[in-house]
Amino acid sequence: MLTGEDARGDRIYPDTDVRFMKGVGPKKAALLAGLGITTIGDLLYSFPRTYEDRRNRVTISNLTEGAAAAFKGRILSVSNKPAYHIKGKKTPLYVLVGDDTGAIEVVFFNSRYIDRMFTPGREFVFFGVPQRNRGKFQLVHPDFESADGDADDAGRPIMPVYALKAGLTQKDMRRWHEAALPAVRGAEEYLPKRVVEAEKLCGIARALKDIHFPADRDALSQARYRLVFEELLLLQTGLMRLKLGRESGQKGLAKTAGGSAEEFEKLLPFSFTGAQRRVVSEVFADMASDRPMNRLVQGDVGSGKTAVAAAAVYRAVKSGCQAVVMAPTEILASQHYAWLSKLFDGLLNVTLLTSGASAAKRGAVTEGLADGSIDLAVGTHALIQPDVTFRRLGLVVTDEQHRFGVNQRIALARKGTGGGDGRGEGIFPDVLVMTATPIPRSLAFILYGDLDSSVIDELPPGRRKIITKTVTSAKRGEVYRFVGEEVAKGRQAYVVAPLIEDNDESETTADLRSAESLTDELTKKIAGRRVALLHGRMKQHEKNAVMASFVAGETDILVSTVVIEVGVNVPNATVMVIENAERFGLAQLHQLRGRVGRGGEQSYCVLVMDSDSEDARARVKTMTETDDGFRIAEMDLSLRGPGELFGVRQHGIPALRLADLARHIRIAEKAKTAAREILSGDPMLVKPANRVFGDRVEFLFRDVTEVGL
Ligand code: ADP
Ligand code: MG
């Protein structure tokens, strides 16, 4: 238990309500609650966003571009009359701040609550990174606090800077954190003693004090290391325990009866790459075991995952089971169906089931799956409707897995447990999850804990590097001339836009291009060429027809929204133009680019963008610098944060407060090793040495029901 006394001599505990603290009334308490802080413990665990090093305090004339610094200044003037008006945007607030050496402009874009504070003549301490914008020196959205009574904490060289909510100030937060500190005195260590010693971690009491009020950088980095390690260890231990629980009750079916990799490879029109061969052997080893396979196959776009999945299907069916291949879109499902039914022609009974299917077709398919006459069903989520049952489902492949909700995947994995004549009762199918959005090692670690994973880290031979260029819309004429030339050589092109149609009413989309208007534009510009339009609001059969015509080479230019994002494979397409590239995420851009460069010809990706937003620039810069999907995924993760990707939150996995998986991979790996050691000696975490730790794991994972599959 953490106990301590606050300044007034009252005892405070981690579970003490923050409202018992001086200066926290109902209003402030509600604001704190909005930050997830209701108890002293929450307060202690809401770590600073950054720190202000008071030793770095400078004068305004000494500010330098790009270097974080703090300075004290007086409000000279406040204006919300901007130099130019941005359509549809709120007017920013411009505050001119000066000291004896000079003045600087401070800009706030959302000024709803702060303009009242900035009355000319008042003094504030600002903390931020000066930038140069259109030649002018600026500080955008700095942290700031009133400099009244600035002498109070003059003794502290490094001050915490907290995330705030409108109505709270740094001063409030610092005062409350100070007041909460006594609660850490005598804190009981959560982590097993052996781990603390082996990893040379600093104790919990010191870590909690120093993360807020470090005496120096050294103390801060020790505190941070300890808390990051703690977070990752708790996370990893919790995930591993879930996996142990999941595996203990599950039985699968050993698939050893037939279908060797060599036999399968003879069906292919090419030979496997080394990486494909290795991954197939990993998959087959899993399938030969009577524990259900749970394997993630990652491979960059074009690395040939479909052929690996097909090998697994072959093995499953040759061993007397049925298999399912599930894709997130109908286009992709149809393409898989086309390829797989051709590959297995005369060998397996392959069928397609999508939500567009007629009632009669649907009836025939469900019957064939239930009586076992269908060996392989390819489809979308239509495959996981309750009326679909299997006679003997042995393998579930999900392609582009992150597009599915976790519940959909669970539903499919459970299909193996019921079924037809009851022969499948209690037997779980093997599960193969494929993704072309390489999941950074760090994120795979969160999502899948100890899930087995294979990587296809080699492209089929003969591929050429895609040439990627960024241009402004002033160059669009040239871009489409180039597209015309490629098409004249017999190649095909994709053009992607963020909107389906022009929508003049919405200000936020006024500057965006639409697939419809582009189709018109290109039909005129590139005369005599067949331009087709594809978007998500079209009827399924229309989409299929458009896609089929592009695949068959009957369409030269396909203008679309992101519906072509995943999986579509047309080796003759050599140009990908992405309009308003600033509107697409990094992983998405990489996916789109992966639609070209699939054949032997030189391919190109052109990003059209006028935005000068820093994030958008970072994304296109990464795109032009690298085509390594894993690097791009890591960048994407660090630009967006893990919570946004793939809906980590929906699993109920505790949020990380301090650990950044893009940066702390080495610590994560150490934590994983430590977690494995702890659990191997005490799987239930009931030994006295692990009890406090076990309680904490239990508490953090209280909302988690299912993870991964
Ligand atoms: P992805 O991993 O993006 O799903 P696909 O499975 O669609 O990639 O494969 C991309 C293309 O490469 C397809 O045309 C496929 O037939 C081809 N391919 C796959 N493996 C090989 C290989 N070993 N040698 C040559 N071509 C291959
Ligand atoms: Mg694919």
XYZ file of C-alpha atoms and ligand atoms in Angstrom:
737
model
C 0.000 0.000 0.000
C 1.100 3.475 -0.699
C 0.581 5.810 2.208
C 1.755 9.243 3.132
C 0.751 12.557 4.542
C 0.019 15.688 2.663
C 1.048 19.190 3.663
C -1.840 19.522 6.047
C -0.965 16.356 7.869
C -3.900 14.400 6.476
C -3.023 10.937 5.385
C -3.450 10.388 1.673
C -3.550 7.111 -0.219
C -3.462 6.232 -3.891
C -7.188 5.608 -3.802
C -7.919 8.904 -2.099
C -10.295 10.926 -4.249
C -8.625 13.959 -5.808
C -11.449 16.098 -4.451
C -9.899 15.790 -1.013
C -6.965 17.837 -2.219
C -6.700 21.521 -1.587
C -7.802 23.557 -4.585
C -9.758 20.778 -6.264
C -13.417 21.787 -6.276
C -16.227 20.121 -8.209
C -15.366 22.029 -11.372
C -11.667 21.179 -11.415
C -12.468 17.627 -10.349
C -14.694 17.267 -13.404
C -11.895 18.571 -15.639
C -9.442 16.142 -14.076
C -11.916 13.318 -14.573
C -11.890 14.274 -18.245
C -8.173 13.469 -18.215
C -8.914 10.132 -16.572
C -7.812 11.323 -13.143
C -10.109 10.667 -10.218
C -7.740 9.427 -7.512
C -4.309 10.311 -6.181
C -3.032 7.138 -7.806
C -4.334 8.279 -11.196
C -2.620 11.585 -10.647
C 0.696 9.932 -9.854
C 0.380 7.777 -12.951
C -0.451 10.653 -15.257
C 3.041 11.420 -16.315
C 4.358 14.687 -17.715
C 4.048 15.144 -21.439
C 7.439 16.773 -21.480
C 9.712 18.800 -19.235
C 10.781 22.363 -19.079
C 14.424 22.625 -18.241
C 14.654 25.877 -16.349
C 18.354 25.942 -16.986
C 17.404 26.430 -20.622
C 15.515 29.633 -20.030
C 16.558 32.154 -22.632
C 15.757 35.648 -23.782
C 13.645 36.156 -26.884
C 16.623 37.299 -28.935
C 18.342 34.002 -28.131
C 15.558 31.727 -29.349
C 16.669 29.515 -32.195
C 14.631 27.722 -34.770
C 13.823 24.129 -33.890
C 15.299 24.198 -30.357
C 12.881 23.716 -27.442
C 13.257 26.580 -25.025
C 11.485 28.486 -22.287
C 11.344 32.245 -21.962
C 9.485 34.793 -19.939
C 7.652 37.547 -21.805
C 5.024 40.255 -21.539
C 1.862 40.313 -23.663
C 2.245 43.237 -26.080
C -0.842 42.790 -28.200
C -3.483 40.217 -29.044
C -5.161 39.902 -32.384
C -7.392 37.468 -34.122
C -7.338 39.280 -37.386
C -5.156 37.051 -39.513
C -3.121 38.092 -42.490
C -5.041 35.681 -44.693
C -8.243 33.754 -44.258
C -8.361 30.016 -44.573
C -11.724 28.892 -45.809
C -13.590 26.792 -43.306
C -11.040 27.171 -40.539
C -11.493 28.906 -37.226
C -9.606 32.157 -36.939
C -6.339 31.650 -35.077
C -5.277 33.852 -32.207
C -2.046 35.823 -32.659
C -0.322 37.035 -29.513
C 2.715 39.273 -29.694
C 5.035 38.630 -26.756
C 8.073 40.692 -25.872
C 10.921 41.012 -23.408
C 13.814 43.460 -23.161
C 15.592 41.835 -26.081
C 12.844 41.432 -28.701
C 9.426 40.089 -29.569
C 7.936 36.935 -31.042
C 4.547 35.961 -32.410
C 2.709 33.195 -30.567
C -0.115 31.448 -32.427
C -3.025 29.416 -31.088
C -5.363 27.784 -33.562
C -8.091 26.926 -31.151
C -8.336 30.029 -29.044
C -11.767 29.572 -27.540
C -10.711 29.695 -23.926
C -7.280 31.231 -23.875
C -7.814 34.666 -25.380
C -9.310 35.898 -22.121
C -6.075 35.175 -20.244
C -3.834 37.191 -22.517
C -4.428 40.753 -21.414
C -1.653 43.102 -22.531
C 0.902 43.731 -19.810
C 0.580 40.321 -18.103
C 3.660 38.135 -17.922
C 3.838 34.469 -18.866
C 6.474 31.807 -19.181
C 6.236 30.157 -22.618
C 7.745 26.842 -23.465
C 7.909 25.438 -26.962
C 9.826 25.013 -30.195
C 10.193 28.175 -32.308
C 9.572 27.679 -36.019
C 9.919 29.778 -39.102
C 6.706 30.165 -41.058
C 6.616 32.211 -44.256
C 9.796 33.921 -43.126
C 8.395 34.843 -39.728
C 9.613 33.522 -36.412
C 6.730 31.905 -34.530
C 5.816 29.793 -31.593
C 2.795 27.630 -32.340
C 0.745 26.242 -29.458
C 3.423 26.554 -26.818
C 2.872 25.467 -23.252
C 2.553 28.474 -21.061
C 1.815 29.497 -17.531
C 1.244 32.724 -15.772
C 4.517 34.155 -14.484
C 2.779 35.616 -11.446
C 4.538 34.069 -8.469
C 7.079 32.505 -10.782
C 9.552 32.455 -7.919
C 7.625 29.639 -6.129
C 9.319 26.710 -7.732
C 12.517 28.458 -8.613
C 14.389 25.749 -6.708
C 13.442 23.053 -9.225
C 15.676 22.923 -12.255
C 13.414 20.633 -14.296
C 9.685 21.266 -14.253
C 7.055 18.818 -15.492
C 4.748 19.890 -18.301
C 1.414 18.048 -18.217
C -1.288 17.453 -20.787
C -4.035 19.916 -19.963
C -7.703 20.420 -20.578
C -9.315 23.797 -21.130
C -9.723 25.331 -17.682
C -6.674 23.682 -16.086
C -3.256 25.303 -15.882
C 0.278 23.926 -15.550
C 0.402 25.644 -12.219
C -2.642 23.712 -10.955
C -1.271 20.429 -12.176
C 2.151 20.984 -10.680
C 0.704 21.969 -7.345
C -1.498 18.892 -7.187
C 1.279 16.575 -8.216
C 3.453 18.016 -5.458
C 0.644 17.485 -3.010
C 0.226 13.884 -4.133
C 3.892 13.003 -3.688
C 3.661 11.982 -0.029
C 1.505 9.065 -1.166
C 4.533 7.425 -2.772
C 6.567 7.366 0.398
C 6.916 3.808 1.572
C 5.302 2.530 -1.600
C 5.344 -1.210 -1.845
C 7.251 -2.537 -4.849
C 4.931 -4.102 -7.448
C 7.575 -5.879 -9.421
C 9.067 -9.182 -8.344
C 12.275 -8.471 -6.458
C 14.300 -10.682 -8.771
C 13.336 -8.592 -11.764
C 14.133 -5.314 -10.034
C 17.565 -6.648 -9.136
C 18.325 -8.331 -12.428
C 17.350 -5.289 -14.460
C 18.840 -2.809 -11.980
C 15.585 -0.882 -11.845
C 15.063 1.966 -9.436
C 12.365 1.440 -6.802
C 8.759 2.422 -7.356
C 8.745 5.268 -4.799
C 11.752 6.913 -6.337
C 10.530 6.380 -9.854
C 7.184 8.006 -9.147
C 8.789 11.005 -7.510
C 11.466 11.460 -10.124
C 9.210 11.081 -13.134
C 7.406 14.214 -11.963
C 10.099 16.196 -10.191
C 13.551 14.945 -11.153
C 16.603 16.568 -9.621
C 18.508 16.112 -12.864
C 18.374 14.373 -16.253
C 19.968 11.259 -14.837
C 17.301 10.785 -12.193
C 14.680 11.356 -14.858
C 16.031 8.782 -17.231
C 16.301 6.156 -14.481
C 12.741 6.819 -13.411
C 11.519 6.656 -16.969
C 13.381 3.439 -17.715
C 11.880 1.798 -14.669
C 8.334 2.883 -15.475
C 8.586 1.947 -19.150
C 9.934 -1.445 -18.165
C 7.136 -1.891 -15.625
C 4.497 -0.996 -18.172
C 5.835 -3.383 -20.785
C 6.372 -6.184 -18.293
C 2.811 -5.915 -17.009
C 1.501 -5.801 -20.557
C 3.507 -8.730 -21.772
C 2.759 -10.844 -18.723
C -0.944 -10.172 -19.112
C -0.883 -11.053 -22.807
C 1.079 -14.250 -22.242
C -1.337 -15.348 -19.566
C -4.217 -14.846 -21.948
C -2.443 -16.923 -24.511
C -1.766 -19.702 -22.006
C -5.431 -19.676 -21.081
C -6.473 -19.780 -24.694
C -4.239 -22.647 -25.558
C -4.851 -24.849 -22.584
C -8.393 -25.836 -23.544
C -8.047 -25.959 -27.299
C -7.630 -28.978 -29.442
C -6.924 -28.944 -33.113
C -6.467 -31.609 -35.692
C -3.090 -32.782 -36.915
C -3.013 -32.485 -40.673
C -0.484 -34.973 -41.863
C -2.442 -37.122 -44.273
C -1.216 -35.535 -47.477
C -0.343 -32.528 -49.560
C 3.397 -31.910 -49.315
C 4.921 -28.557 -50.174
C 6.750 -30.055 -53.160
C 3.562 -31.565 -54.513
C 1.795 -28.220 -54.153
C 4.582 -26.230 -55.740
C 4.167 -28.219 -58.943
C 0.721 -26.654 -59.337
C 2.162 -23.132 -59.369
C 3.130 -21.296 -62.561
C 6.371 -20.224 -60.787
C 8.654 -21.578 -58.121
C 8.540 -20.325 -54.577
C 10.982 -17.709 -53.390
C 13.229 -18.785 -50.525
C 11.135 -16.774 -48.105
C 7.874 -18.313 -49.287
C 9.338 -21.785 -48.958
C 10.499 -21.063 -45.418
C 7.135 -19.658 -44.364
C 5.280 -22.592 -45.899
C 7.419 -24.975 -43.890
C 6.663 -23.014 -40.703
C 2.965 -23.166 -41.484
C 3.087 -26.884 -42.280
C 4.894 -27.618 -39.027
C 2.063 -25.916 -37.151
C -0.531 -27.794 -39.134
C 1.069 -31.125 -38.357
C 0.582 -30.513 -34.647
C -2.693 -31.250 -32.896
C -2.629 -27.836 -31.257
C -4.496 -25.324 -33.400
C -2.243 -23.114 -35.470
C -2.353 -19.413 -34.689
C 0.056 -17.846 -37.118
C 0.465 -14.382 -38.488
C 2.090 -14.138 -41.923
C 3.420 -10.725 -42.753
C 4.718 -9.919 -46.163
C 4.984 -6.700 -48.008
C 2.666 -5.992 -50.887
C 3.488 -8.273 -53.782
C 5.565 -10.687 -51.716
C 3.268 -13.546 -52.694
C 1.196 -14.313 -49.636
C -1.647 -15.775 -51.664
C 0.509 -18.663 -52.829
C 1.511 -19.406 -49.225
C -2.141 -19.409 -48.191
C -2.915 -21.702 -51.105
C -0.289 -24.159 -49.892
C -1.967 -24.279 -46.490
C -5.365 -24.792 -48.136
C -3.985 -27.641 -50.217
C -2.532 -29.311 -47.157
C -5.743 -28.921 -45.163
C -7.975 -30.330 -47.892
C -5.586 -33.168 -48.710
C -5.779 -34.030 -45.019
C -9.538 -34.364 -45.192
C -10.615 -30.917 -43.993
C -12.451 -27.946 -45.428
C -10.799 -24.539 -45.685
C -11.958 -20.963 -45.779
C -10.214 -17.922 -47.222
C -11.761 -14.691 -46.034
C -11.034 -11.255 -47.499
C -12.278 -7.874 -46.357
C -13.703 -6.672 -49.687
C -15.670 -8.353 -52.444
C -13.175 -7.276 -55.059
C -10.380 -8.952 -53.207
C -12.440 -12.047 -52.466
C -13.325 -12.340 -56.167
C -9.696 -12.009 -57.138
C -8.624 -14.676 -54.682
C -11.414 -16.874 -55.962
C -10.344 -16.398 -59.564
C -6.733 -17.300 -58.787
C -7.438 -20.181 -56.427
C -10.146 -21.806 -58.525
C -7.825 -21.770 -61.521
C -4.932 -23.143 -59.481
C -7.029 -25.954 -58.016
C -9.052 -26.604 -61.151
C -10.034 -30.267 -61.285
C -8.445 -30.910 -57.876
C -10.599 -29.154 -55.293
C -14.164 -27.973 -55.226
C -13.799 -24.214 -54.761
C -16.652 -21.763 -54.313
C -17.186 -18.051 -53.754
C -19.579 -16.581 -51.211
C -20.031 -12.847 -50.864
C -22.913 -10.791 -49.562
C -23.884 -9.968 -53.136
C -24.797 -13.625 -53.786
C -28.378 -14.512 -54.698
C -30.486 -16.456 -52.215
C -30.305 -19.527 -54.429
C -26.518 -19.389 -54.710
C -26.242 -18.773 -51.005
C -28.472 -21.759 -50.301
C -26.369 -24.005 -52.527
C -23.147 -22.860 -50.883
C -24.345 -23.294 -47.304
C -25.562 -26.765 -48.216
C -22.259 -27.683 -49.831
C -20.319 -26.450 -46.820
C -22.553 -28.291 -44.393
C -22.425 -31.603 -46.268
C -18.709 -31.304 -46.975
C -18.920 -31.321 -50.779
C -17.228 -27.915 -50.955
C -13.527 -28.091 -50.093
C -12.677 -24.418 -50.135
C -14.908 -21.406 -49.646
C -13.557 -18.002 -50.556
C -15.504 -14.959 -49.464
C -16.166 -11.945 -47.339
C -17.831 -11.666 -43.962
C -20.812 -13.363 -45.618
C -18.946 -16.530 -44.607
C -19.415 -15.910 -40.922
C -23.174 -15.510 -40.846
C -24.882 -17.815 -38.362
C -26.520 -19.956 -41.050
C -23.142 -21.034 -42.413
C -21.948 -24.306 -40.912
C -19.172 -26.643 -41.940
C -18.817 -30.348 -41.933
C -15.181 -30.380 -41.024
C -13.549 -26.973 -41.037
C -9.806 -27.328 -40.580
C -8.305 -24.053 -41.763
C -9.291 -20.423 -41.688
C -7.185 -17.952 -43.640
C -7.947 -14.276 -43.162
C -6.319 -11.902 -45.595
C -5.543 -8.303 -44.646
C -6.606 -9.209 -41.147
C -6.617 -5.743 -39.635
C -9.600 -4.823 -41.763
C -11.696 -7.274 -39.802
C -13.016 -6.573 -36.365
C -11.724 -8.903 -33.704
C -15.207 -10.279 -33.182
C -15.529 -11.290 -36.802
C -12.300 -13.196 -36.594
C -13.351 -14.912 -33.400
C -16.669 -15.873 -34.966
C -14.890 -17.546 -37.839
C -12.366 -19.318 -35.667
C -15.262 -20.745 -33.647
C -16.951 -22.190 -36.711
C -14.785 -25.232 -36.299
C -16.186 -26.048 -32.921
C -19.704 -26.986 -33.944
C -20.630 -28.196 -37.290
C -22.465 -30.600 -39.505
C -22.394 -34.162 -38.321
C -20.675 -33.225 -35.080
C -17.307 -34.576 -36.166
C -15.871 -31.119 -35.678
C -17.130 -30.857 -32.107
C -14.560 -29.297 -29.795
C -11.962 -29.100 -32.547
C -10.539 -25.698 -33.375
C -9.462 -24.950 -36.934
C -5.966 -23.808 -37.774
C -5.826 -20.078 -38.218
C -3.571 -18.260 -40.642
C -3.696 -14.494 -40.572
C -2.116 -12.640 -43.476
C -1.324 -8.993 -43.665
C 0.322 -6.839 -46.280
C 0.354 -3.931 -43.910
C 3.471 -5.021 -42.171
C 2.745 -4.800 -38.517
C 5.769 -3.298 -36.871
C 7.426 -5.777 -34.606
C 6.500 -3.481 -31.787
C 2.818 -3.502 -32.560
C 2.652 -7.197 -33.289
C 3.978 -7.497 -29.770
C 0.971 -5.648 -28.413
C -1.658 -7.208 -30.572
C -0.528 -10.744 -30.517
C 1.675 -11.170 -27.497
C 3.326 -14.455 -28.187
C 1.384 -15.255 -31.355
C 3.597 -17.080 -33.804
C 4.621 -15.001 -36.723
C 6.310 -15.522 -40.060
C 7.681 -12.908 -42.375
C 7.981 -13.153 -46.159
C 10.909 -10.818 -46.503
C 11.731 -11.299 -50.145
C 9.968 -10.272 -53.336
C 9.575 -12.574 -56.350
C 12.463 -12.142 -58.796
C 12.440 -9.538 -61.541
C 10.625 -6.783 -59.697
C 11.910 -3.263 -60.220
C 11.929 -0.516 -57.660
C 8.976 1.825 -58.054
C 9.980 5.406 -58.809
C 8.115 7.710 -56.429
C 7.754 11.467 -56.941
C 5.894 14.226 -55.141
C 4.528 17.152 -57.156
C 2.249 20.126 -56.560
C -1.029 20.400 -58.425
C 0.580 23.029 -60.678
C 2.348 20.060 -62.319
C -0.774 18.002 -62.928
C -0.687 18.723 -66.640
C 2.696 17.047 -66.897
C 1.636 14.163 -64.690
C -1.308 13.288 -66.902
C 0.732 13.726 -70.065
C 3.029 11.110 -68.630
C 0.090 8.857 -67.780
C -1.035 9.237 -71.400
C 2.401 8.156 -72.642
C 2.457 5.061 -70.445
C -1.025 4.109 -71.595
C 0.089 4.605 -75.212
C 2.785 1.975 -74.514
C 0.016 -0.443 -73.569
C 0.298 -0.044 -69.805
C -2.484 0.726 -67.369
C -2.788 3.363 -64.658
C -4.565 3.965 -61.390
C -5.662 7.409 -60.258
C -6.856 7.691 -56.670
C -8.807 10.587 -55.168
C -10.073 11.146 -51.639
C -13.705 11.911 -52.569
C -16.311 10.162 -54.676
C -17.990 13.297 -56.019
C -17.512 17.040 -55.780
C -19.382 18.428 -52.858
C -19.525 22.178 -52.955
C -21.456 22.561 -49.754
C -18.830 21.262 -47.392
C -16.046 23.736 -46.756
C -13.700 21.126 -45.356
C -13.661 19.247 -48.651
C -13.683 22.236 -51.010
C -10.047 21.744 -52.013
C -10.258 18.021 -52.575
C -10.505 16.249 -55.873
C -13.177 13.691 -56.504
C -13.053 10.483 -58.491
C -16.062 11.570 -60.549
C -14.621 14.898 -61.668
C -11.266 13.239 -62.370
C -12.949 10.679 -64.562
C -14.475 13.497 -66.629
C -11.207 15.410 -66.697
C -9.146 12.425 -67.834
C -11.674 11.298 -70.404
C -11.205 14.698 -72.037
C -7.480 15.050 -71.433
C -6.340 11.630 -72.515
C -8.430 11.267 -75.622
C -9.283 7.885 -77.028
C -8.463 6.018 -73.847
C -10.837 3.968 -71.791
C -11.263 5.564 -68.387
C -13.391 3.854 -65.752
C -14.667 4.924 -62.364
C -14.750 2.780 -59.244
C -15.973 3.785 -55.823
C -17.475 2.345 -52.680
C -21.001 3.569 -53.287
C -21.397 1.639 -56.522
C -23.455 -1.536 -56.573
C -21.464 -4.697 -56.075
C -22.021 -6.072 -59.556
C -20.994 -2.705 -61.045
C -17.775 -2.719 -59.037
C -17.041 -6.276 -60.079
C -17.625 -5.432 -63.725
C -15.325 -2.407 -63.584
C -12.618 -4.358 -61.811
C -12.927 -7.302 -64.153
C -12.527 -5.015 -67.133
C -9.392 -3.451 -65.644
C -7.918 -6.849 -64.806
C -8.644 -7.989 -68.376
C -6.839 -4.937 -69.768
C -9.999 -3.523 -71.318
C -9.757 -0.368 -69.227
C -6.670 1.838 -69.492
C -7.128 4.131 -66.546
C -8.977 3.265 -63.382
C -10.042 6.270 -61.343
C -11.109 5.321 -57.870
C -11.388 6.040 -54.199
C -9.405 3.879 -51.778
C -11.526 0.824 -52.554
C -8.623 -0.577 -54.537
C -6.430 -0.278 -51.498
C -5.953 -3.916 -50.623
C -4.699 -6.843 -52.502
C -5.786 -6.096 -56.062
C -3.241 -7.472 -58.477
C -2.838 -6.196 -62.053
C 0.775 -6.710 -63.183
C 0.298 -4.561 -66.324
C -0.490 -1.437 -64.264
C 2.596 0.769 -64.038
C 1.392 4.161 -62.815
C -0.303 5.119 -59.589
C -1.307 8.757 -59.225
C -2.601 9.788 -55.810
C -4.403 13.138 -55.709
C -4.542 15.067 -52.420
C -1.910 12.739 -51.051
C -2.029 14.684 -47.781
C -5.369 13.027 -47.059
C -3.962 9.536 -46.874
C -2.155 7.844 -44.032
C 1.331 6.516 -44.561
C 0.375 2.866 -44.436
C -2.427 3.606 -46.862
C -0.092 5.369 -49.310
C 2.247 2.424 -49.179
C -0.616 0.026 -49.823
C -1.770 2.068 -52.790
C 1.702 2.233 -54.254
C 1.891 -1.541 -53.925
C -0.807 -1.861 -56.605
C 1.856 -1.103 -59.214
C 5.299 -2.597 -59.696
C 3.839 -6.100 -59.807
C 5.078 -7.007 -63.231
C 8.426 -6.719 -64.986
C 8.033 -3.112 -66.238
C 9.337 0.012 -64.521
C 6.534 1.478 -62.401
C 5.832 4.940 -61.015
C 3.959 6.443 -58.121
C 3.113 10.157 -58.222
C 1.891 11.914 -55.092
C 0.061 15.153 -55.877
C -0.035 17.439 -52.883
C -0.206 21.151 -52.101
C -0.483 20.926 -48.333
C 2.441 22.166 -46.288
C 1.284 20.451 -43.100
C 4.244 19.018 -41.282
C 2.692 15.577 -40.882
C 1.771 15.292 -44.541
C 5.307 16.308 -45.487
C 6.772 13.703 -43.180
C 4.590 11.062 -44.792
C 5.443 11.814 -48.417
C 9.099 12.194 -47.504
C 9.100 8.699 -46.050
C 7.344 7.440 -49.171
C 9.945 8.868 -51.502
C 12.815 7.690 -49.331
C 11.903 4.075 -48.790
C 9.795 1.221 -50.069
C 10.484 -0.975 -47.081
C 7.050 -1.730 -45.698
C 8.365 -2.454 -42.239
C 10.162 0.850 -41.997
C 7.077 2.598 -43.260
C 4.942 0.826 -40.713
C 7.296 1.862 -37.914
C 7.142 5.454 -39.136
C 3.389 5.294 -39.376
C 3.249 4.029 -35.836
C 5.421 6.799 -34.511
C 3.442 9.454 -36.411
C 0.084 8.191 -35.282
C 0.581 6.344 -32.027
C -0.328 2.693 -31.570
C -3.844 3.248 -30.270
C -5.098 4.456 -33.603
C -3.715 1.630 -35.645
C -5.889 -1.426 -35.911
C -8.025 -0.385 -32.947
C -5.781 -1.720 -30.203
C -8.187 -0.227 -27.694
C -11.080 -2.341 -28.759
C -9.340 -5.339 -27.275
C -9.438 -3.736 -23.851
C -5.661 -3.897 -23.684
C -4.411 -1.332 -21.205
C -3.185 1.863 -22.789
C 0.503 2.603 -22.591
C 1.230 5.832 -20.808
C 4.946 6.078 -21.086
C 6.254 3.297 -23.269
C 6.501 4.094 -26.942
C 6.699 0.851 -28.829
C 8.317 2.445 -31.810
C 11.216 3.536 -29.604
C 11.357 1.040 -26.782
C 11.658 -2.210 -28.684
C 14.789 -3.281 -26.804
C 13.163 -2.720 -23.431
C 10.072 -4.510 -24.742
C 12.144 -7.538 -25.606
C 13.778 -7.615 -22.176
C 10.373 -7.306 -20.578
C 9.146 -10.195 -22.675
C 11.993 -12.405 -21.533
C 11.347 -11.429 -17.934
C 7.620 -12.125 -18.321
C 8.333 -15.558 -19.737
C 10.636 -16.350 -16.831
C 8.149 -15.214 -14.220
C 5.308 -17.202 -15.769
C 7.332 -20.357 -16.304
C 7.999 -20.577 -12.573
C 4.550 -19.412 -11.499
C 1.903 -19.474 -14.253
C -0.898 -18.359 -11.950
C 1.196 -15.657 -10.251
C 0.261 -16.898 -6.807
C 3.672 -17.308 -5.172
C 4.267 -14.751 -2.411
C 7.101 -13.131 -4.360
C 4.772 -12.497 -7.317
C 1.498 -11.805 -5.545
C 1.460 -7.988 -5.690
C 2.596 -8.162 -9.280
C -0.120 -10.693 -10.101
C -2.801 -8.479 -8.578
C -1.631 -5.624 -10.688
C -1.693 -7.695 -13.899
C -5.170 -8.874 -13.010
C -6.314 -5.329 -12.418
C -4.879 -3.959 -15.652
C -6.447 -6.709 -17.728
C -9.822 -6.603 -16.022
C -11.541 -5.467 -19.229
C -9.850 -7.856 -21.592
C -11.940 -10.731 -22.812
C -10.280 -11.892 -25.991
C -7.068 -10.938 -27.617
C -5.916 -11.599 -31.128
C -7.891 -14.563 -32.274
P 0.571 -10.230 -51.840
O 1.604 -10.743 -50.915
O 0.583 -8.753 -51.963
O -0.801 -10.792 -51.535
P 0.233 -11.759 -54.220
O 0.023 -13.048 -53.541
O -0.964 -11.077 -54.794
O 0.994 -10.762 -53.257
O 1.350 -11.954 -55.332
C 1.735 -10.911 -56.170
C 2.060 -11.406 -57.553
O 3.282 -12.117 -57.541
C 1.032 -12.349 -58.127
O 0.899 -12.066 -59.501
C 1.637 -13.708 -57.917
O 1.154 -14.661 -58.811
C 3.104 -13.411 -58.092
N 4.006 -14.313 -57.367
C 3.849 -14.773 -56.116
N 4.887 -15.553 -55.764
C 5.726 -15.580 -56.827
C 6.981 -16.228 -57.074
N 7.588 -16.988 -56.162
N 7.550 -16.018 -58.283
C 6.951 -15.246 -59.213
N 5.770 -14.622 -59.048
C 5.162 -14.782 -57.848
Mg -2.640 -10.196 -51.071
